[in-house]
PDB file of C-alpha atoms in Angstrom:
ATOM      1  CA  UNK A   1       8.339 -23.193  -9.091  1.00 96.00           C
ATOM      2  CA  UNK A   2       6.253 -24.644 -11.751  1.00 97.00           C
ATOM      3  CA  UNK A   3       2.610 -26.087 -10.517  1.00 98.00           C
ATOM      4  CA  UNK A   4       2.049 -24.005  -6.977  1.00 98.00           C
ATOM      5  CA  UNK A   5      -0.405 -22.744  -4.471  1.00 98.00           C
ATOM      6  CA  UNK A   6       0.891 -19.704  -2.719  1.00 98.00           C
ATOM      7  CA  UNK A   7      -1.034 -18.160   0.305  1.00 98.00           C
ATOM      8  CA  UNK A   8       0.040 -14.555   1.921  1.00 98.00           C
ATOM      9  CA  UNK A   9      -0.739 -11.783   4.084  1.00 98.00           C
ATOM     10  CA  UNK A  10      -0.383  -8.407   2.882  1.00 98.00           C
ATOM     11  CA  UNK A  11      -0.862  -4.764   3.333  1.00 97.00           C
ATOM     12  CA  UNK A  12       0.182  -1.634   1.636  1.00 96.00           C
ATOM     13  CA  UNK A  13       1.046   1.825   2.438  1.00 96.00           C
ATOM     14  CA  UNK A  14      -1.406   4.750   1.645  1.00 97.00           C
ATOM     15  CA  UNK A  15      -0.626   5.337  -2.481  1.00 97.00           C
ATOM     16  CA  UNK A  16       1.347   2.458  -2.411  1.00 96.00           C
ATOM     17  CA  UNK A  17       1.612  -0.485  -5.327  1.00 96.00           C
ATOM     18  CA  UNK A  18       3.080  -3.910  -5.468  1.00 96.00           C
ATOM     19  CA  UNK A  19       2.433  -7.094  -6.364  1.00 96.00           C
ATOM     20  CA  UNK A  20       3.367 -10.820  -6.663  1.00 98.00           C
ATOM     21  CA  UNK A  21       4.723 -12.076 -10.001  1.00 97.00           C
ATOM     22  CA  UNK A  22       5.164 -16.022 -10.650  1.00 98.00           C
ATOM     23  CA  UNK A  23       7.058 -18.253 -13.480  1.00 98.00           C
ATOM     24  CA  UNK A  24       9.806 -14.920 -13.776  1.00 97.00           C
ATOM     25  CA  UNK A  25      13.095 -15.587 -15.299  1.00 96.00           C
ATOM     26  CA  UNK A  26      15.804 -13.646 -15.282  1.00 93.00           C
ATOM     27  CA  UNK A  27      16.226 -13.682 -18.866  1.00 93.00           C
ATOM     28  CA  UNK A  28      14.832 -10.295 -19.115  1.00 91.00           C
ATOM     29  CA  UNK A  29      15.622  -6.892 -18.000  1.00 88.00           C
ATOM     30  CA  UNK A  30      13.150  -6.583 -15.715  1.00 89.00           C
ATOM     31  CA  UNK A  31      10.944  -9.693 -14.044  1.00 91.00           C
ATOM     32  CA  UNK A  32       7.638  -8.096 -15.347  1.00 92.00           C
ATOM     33  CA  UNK A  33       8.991  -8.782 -18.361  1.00 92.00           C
ATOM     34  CA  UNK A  34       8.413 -12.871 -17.774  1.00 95.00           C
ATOM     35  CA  UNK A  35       6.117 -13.411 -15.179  1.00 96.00           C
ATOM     36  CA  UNK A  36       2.404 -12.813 -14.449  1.00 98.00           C
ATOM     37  CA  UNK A  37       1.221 -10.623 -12.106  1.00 98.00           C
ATOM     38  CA  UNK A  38      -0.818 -10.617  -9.007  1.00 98.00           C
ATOM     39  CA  UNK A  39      -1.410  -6.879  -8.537  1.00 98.00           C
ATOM     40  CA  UNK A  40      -1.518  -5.094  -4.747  1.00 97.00           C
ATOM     41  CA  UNK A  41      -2.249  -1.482  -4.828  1.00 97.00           C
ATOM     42  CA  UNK A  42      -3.923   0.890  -2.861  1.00 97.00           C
ATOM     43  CA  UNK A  43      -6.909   1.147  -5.578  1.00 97.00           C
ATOM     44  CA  UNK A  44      -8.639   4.078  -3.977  1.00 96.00           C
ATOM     45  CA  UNK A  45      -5.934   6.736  -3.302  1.00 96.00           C
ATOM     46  CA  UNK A  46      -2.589   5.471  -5.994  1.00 96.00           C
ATOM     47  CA  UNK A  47      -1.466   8.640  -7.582  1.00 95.00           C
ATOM     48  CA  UNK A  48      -1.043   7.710 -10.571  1.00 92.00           C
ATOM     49  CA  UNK A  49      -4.379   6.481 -13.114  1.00 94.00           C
ATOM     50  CA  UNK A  50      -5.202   3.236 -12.973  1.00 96.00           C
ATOM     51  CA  UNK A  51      -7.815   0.820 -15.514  1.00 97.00           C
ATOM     52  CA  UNK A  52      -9.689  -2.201 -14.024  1.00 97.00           C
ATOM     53  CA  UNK A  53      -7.011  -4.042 -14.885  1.00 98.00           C
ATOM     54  CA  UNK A  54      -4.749  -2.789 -12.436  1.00 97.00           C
ATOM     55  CA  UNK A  55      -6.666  -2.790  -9.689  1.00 98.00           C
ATOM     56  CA  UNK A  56      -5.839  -4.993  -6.288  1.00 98.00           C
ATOM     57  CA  UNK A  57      -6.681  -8.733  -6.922  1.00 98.00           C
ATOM     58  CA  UNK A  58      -5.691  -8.369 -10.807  1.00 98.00           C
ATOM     59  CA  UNK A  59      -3.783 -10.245 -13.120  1.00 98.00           C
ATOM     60  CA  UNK A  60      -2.250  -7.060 -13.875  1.00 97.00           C
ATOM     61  CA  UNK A  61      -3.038  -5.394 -17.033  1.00 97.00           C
ATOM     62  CA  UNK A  62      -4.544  -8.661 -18.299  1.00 98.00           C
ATOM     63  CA  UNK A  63      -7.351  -9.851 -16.357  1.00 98.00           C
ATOM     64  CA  UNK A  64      -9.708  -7.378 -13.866  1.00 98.00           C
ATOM     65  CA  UNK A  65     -10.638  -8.401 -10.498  1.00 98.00           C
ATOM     66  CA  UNK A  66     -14.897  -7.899  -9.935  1.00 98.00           C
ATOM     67  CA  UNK A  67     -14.946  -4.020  -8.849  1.00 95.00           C
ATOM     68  CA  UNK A  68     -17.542  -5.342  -5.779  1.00 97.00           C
ATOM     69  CA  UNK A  69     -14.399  -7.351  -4.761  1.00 97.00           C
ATOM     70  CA  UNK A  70     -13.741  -7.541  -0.472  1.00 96.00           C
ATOM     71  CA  UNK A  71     -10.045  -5.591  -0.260  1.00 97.00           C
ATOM     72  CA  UNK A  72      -9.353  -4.293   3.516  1.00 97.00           C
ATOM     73  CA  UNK A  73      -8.063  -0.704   3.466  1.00 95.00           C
ATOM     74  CA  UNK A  74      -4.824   0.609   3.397  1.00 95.00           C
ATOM     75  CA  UNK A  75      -2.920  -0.789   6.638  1.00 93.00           C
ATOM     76  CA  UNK A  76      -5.094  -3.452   7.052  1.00 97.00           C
ATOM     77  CA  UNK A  77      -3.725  -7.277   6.498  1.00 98.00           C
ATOM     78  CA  UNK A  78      -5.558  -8.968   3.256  1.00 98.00           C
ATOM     79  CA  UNK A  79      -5.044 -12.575   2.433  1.00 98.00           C
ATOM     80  CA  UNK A  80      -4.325 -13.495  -1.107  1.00 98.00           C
ATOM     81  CA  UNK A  81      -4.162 -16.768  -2.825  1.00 98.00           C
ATOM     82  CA  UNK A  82      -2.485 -17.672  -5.741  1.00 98.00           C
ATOM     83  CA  UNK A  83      -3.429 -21.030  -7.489  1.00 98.00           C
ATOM     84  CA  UNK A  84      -0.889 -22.185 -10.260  1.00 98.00           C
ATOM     85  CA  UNK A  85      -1.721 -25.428 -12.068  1.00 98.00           C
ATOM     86  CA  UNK A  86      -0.066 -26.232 -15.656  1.00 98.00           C
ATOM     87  CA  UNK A  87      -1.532 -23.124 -17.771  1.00 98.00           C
ATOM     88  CA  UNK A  88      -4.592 -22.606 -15.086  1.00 98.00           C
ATOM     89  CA  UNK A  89      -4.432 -19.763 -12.842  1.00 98.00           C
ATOM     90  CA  UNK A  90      -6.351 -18.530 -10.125  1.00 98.00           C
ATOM     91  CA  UNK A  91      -6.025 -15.146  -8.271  1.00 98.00           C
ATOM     92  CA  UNK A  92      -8.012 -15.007  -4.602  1.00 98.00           C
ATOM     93  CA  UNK A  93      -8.486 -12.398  -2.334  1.00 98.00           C
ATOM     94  CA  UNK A  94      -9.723 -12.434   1.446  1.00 98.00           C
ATOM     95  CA  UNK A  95     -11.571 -15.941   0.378  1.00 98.00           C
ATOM     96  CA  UNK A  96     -13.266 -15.094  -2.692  1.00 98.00           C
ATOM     97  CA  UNK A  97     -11.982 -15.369  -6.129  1.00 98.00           C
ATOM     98  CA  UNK A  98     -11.086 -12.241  -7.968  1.00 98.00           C
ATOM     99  CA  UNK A  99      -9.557 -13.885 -11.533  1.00 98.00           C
ATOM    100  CA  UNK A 100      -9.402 -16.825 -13.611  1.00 98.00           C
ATOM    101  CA  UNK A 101      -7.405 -17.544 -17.153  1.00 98.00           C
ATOM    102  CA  UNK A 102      -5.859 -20.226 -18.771  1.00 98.00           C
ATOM    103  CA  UNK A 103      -2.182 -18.984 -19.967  1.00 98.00           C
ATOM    104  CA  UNK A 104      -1.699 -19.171 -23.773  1.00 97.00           C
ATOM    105  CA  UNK A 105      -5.711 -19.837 -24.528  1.00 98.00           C
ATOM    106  CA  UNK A 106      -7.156 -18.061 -27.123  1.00 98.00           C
ATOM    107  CA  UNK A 107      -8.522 -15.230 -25.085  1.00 98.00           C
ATOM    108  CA  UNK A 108      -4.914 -14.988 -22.941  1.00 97.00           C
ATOM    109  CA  UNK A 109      -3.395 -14.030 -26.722  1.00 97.00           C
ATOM    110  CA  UNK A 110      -5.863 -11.250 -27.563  1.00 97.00           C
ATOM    111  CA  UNK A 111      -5.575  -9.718 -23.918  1.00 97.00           C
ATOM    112  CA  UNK A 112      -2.117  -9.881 -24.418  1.00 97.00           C
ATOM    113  CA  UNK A 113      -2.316  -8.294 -28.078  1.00 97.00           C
ATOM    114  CA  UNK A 114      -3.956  -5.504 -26.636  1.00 96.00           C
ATOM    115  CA  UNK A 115      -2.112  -5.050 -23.039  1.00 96.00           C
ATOM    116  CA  UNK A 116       1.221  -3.475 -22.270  1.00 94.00           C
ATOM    117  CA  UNK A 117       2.857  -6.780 -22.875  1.00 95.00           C
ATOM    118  CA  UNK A 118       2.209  -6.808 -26.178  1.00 95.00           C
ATOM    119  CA  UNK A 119       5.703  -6.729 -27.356  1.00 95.00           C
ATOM    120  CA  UNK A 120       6.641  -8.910 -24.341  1.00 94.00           C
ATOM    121  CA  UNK A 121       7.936 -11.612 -25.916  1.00 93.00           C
ATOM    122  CA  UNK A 122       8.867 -13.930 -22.740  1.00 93.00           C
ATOM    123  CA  UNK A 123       5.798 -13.018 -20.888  1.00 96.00           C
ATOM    124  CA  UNK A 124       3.848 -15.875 -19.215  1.00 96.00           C
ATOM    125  CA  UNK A 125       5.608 -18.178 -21.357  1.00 96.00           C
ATOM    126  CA  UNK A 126       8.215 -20.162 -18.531  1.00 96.00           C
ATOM    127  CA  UNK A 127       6.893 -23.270 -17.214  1.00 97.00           C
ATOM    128  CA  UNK A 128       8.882 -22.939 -14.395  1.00 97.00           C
ATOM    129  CA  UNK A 129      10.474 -19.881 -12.588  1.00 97.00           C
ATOM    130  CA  UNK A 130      10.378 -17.425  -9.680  1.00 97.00           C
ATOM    131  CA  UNK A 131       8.147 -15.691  -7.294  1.00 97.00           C
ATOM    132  CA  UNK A 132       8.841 -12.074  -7.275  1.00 96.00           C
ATOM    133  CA  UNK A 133       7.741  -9.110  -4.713  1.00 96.00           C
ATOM    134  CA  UNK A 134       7.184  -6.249  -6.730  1.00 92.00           C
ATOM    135  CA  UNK A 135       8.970  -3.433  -5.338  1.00 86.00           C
ATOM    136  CA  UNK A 136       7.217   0.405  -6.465  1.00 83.00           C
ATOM    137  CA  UNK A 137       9.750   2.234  -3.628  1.00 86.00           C
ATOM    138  CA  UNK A 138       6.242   2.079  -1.244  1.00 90.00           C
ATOM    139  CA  UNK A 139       5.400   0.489   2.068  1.00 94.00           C
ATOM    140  CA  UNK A 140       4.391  -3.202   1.272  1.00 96.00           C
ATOM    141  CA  UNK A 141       4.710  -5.827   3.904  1.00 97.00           C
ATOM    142  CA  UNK A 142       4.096  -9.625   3.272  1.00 97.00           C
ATOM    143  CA  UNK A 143       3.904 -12.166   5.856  1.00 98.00           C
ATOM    144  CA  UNK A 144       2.505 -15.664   6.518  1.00 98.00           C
ATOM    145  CA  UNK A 145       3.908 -16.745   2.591  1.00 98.00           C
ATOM    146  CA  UNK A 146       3.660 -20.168   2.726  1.00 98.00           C
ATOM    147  CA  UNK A 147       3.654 -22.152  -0.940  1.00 98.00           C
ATOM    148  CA  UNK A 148       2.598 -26.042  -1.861  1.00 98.00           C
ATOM    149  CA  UNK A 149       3.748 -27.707  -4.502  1.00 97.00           C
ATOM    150  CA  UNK A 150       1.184 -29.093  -6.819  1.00 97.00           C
TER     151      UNK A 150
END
């Protein structure tokens, strides 16, 4: 997929993480390694430390969702949208919007500078690619994914 709006259901298991990644190719490794990432987590009780930027609603380690944002608790369906137009993205969450970034701008290049994907070379650069479900090893379940072609 290239230009996209995706709309799902989700919910996550208590400490669990996931997330929905767009534009990967398998060029890399890993997926993460390519494509974007809309981050699902359980923000309040994930083991592990976590920054605002990798917090539920999230363009993971990039951009941070508002911290007053409307996420259901764990075991409880959310619905996320995820608006893909040319280099415009937009990340939304139980009808509001959490993020919005322009891919390759100026301020995408010093987020990235200063993220984990740093030395990403291939990441967010595909014009075209796949969706991937982030798999942590916890309880995620998806339904209702249903994508339109811009």
């Amino acid at each position: 997929f290239d230009n996209f709006e995706l709309a799902f259901d989700w919910k996550v298991s208590r400490q669990g993480n996931s997330g929905v990644m767009f534009r990967v190719t398998e060029e890399y490794d890993e997926p993460y390694f390519s494509g974007p990432e809309y981050q699902v987590i359980d923000d309040k009780e994930y083991p592990g430390e976590l920054t605002d930027l990798q917090l539920t609603g999230s363009n993971y380690d990039m951009h941070a969702a508002p911290a007053d944002k409307i996420v259901n608790p764990v075991g409880e369906w959310n619905t996320s949208r995820l608006v893909v137009n040319g280099n415009h993205v937009e990340h939304w969450l139980n009808g509001s919007k959490t993020v919005e970034y322009e891919i390759n701008s100026d301020d995408w290049k010093a987020r990235k500078k200063k993220s984990k994907w740093n030395d990403a070379k291939g990441y967010g650069q595909a014009k075209k690619g796949h969706i991937d479900l982030q798999d942590h090893g916890a309880e995620v379940w998806f339904k209702n994914i249903m994508i339109h072609p811009l």
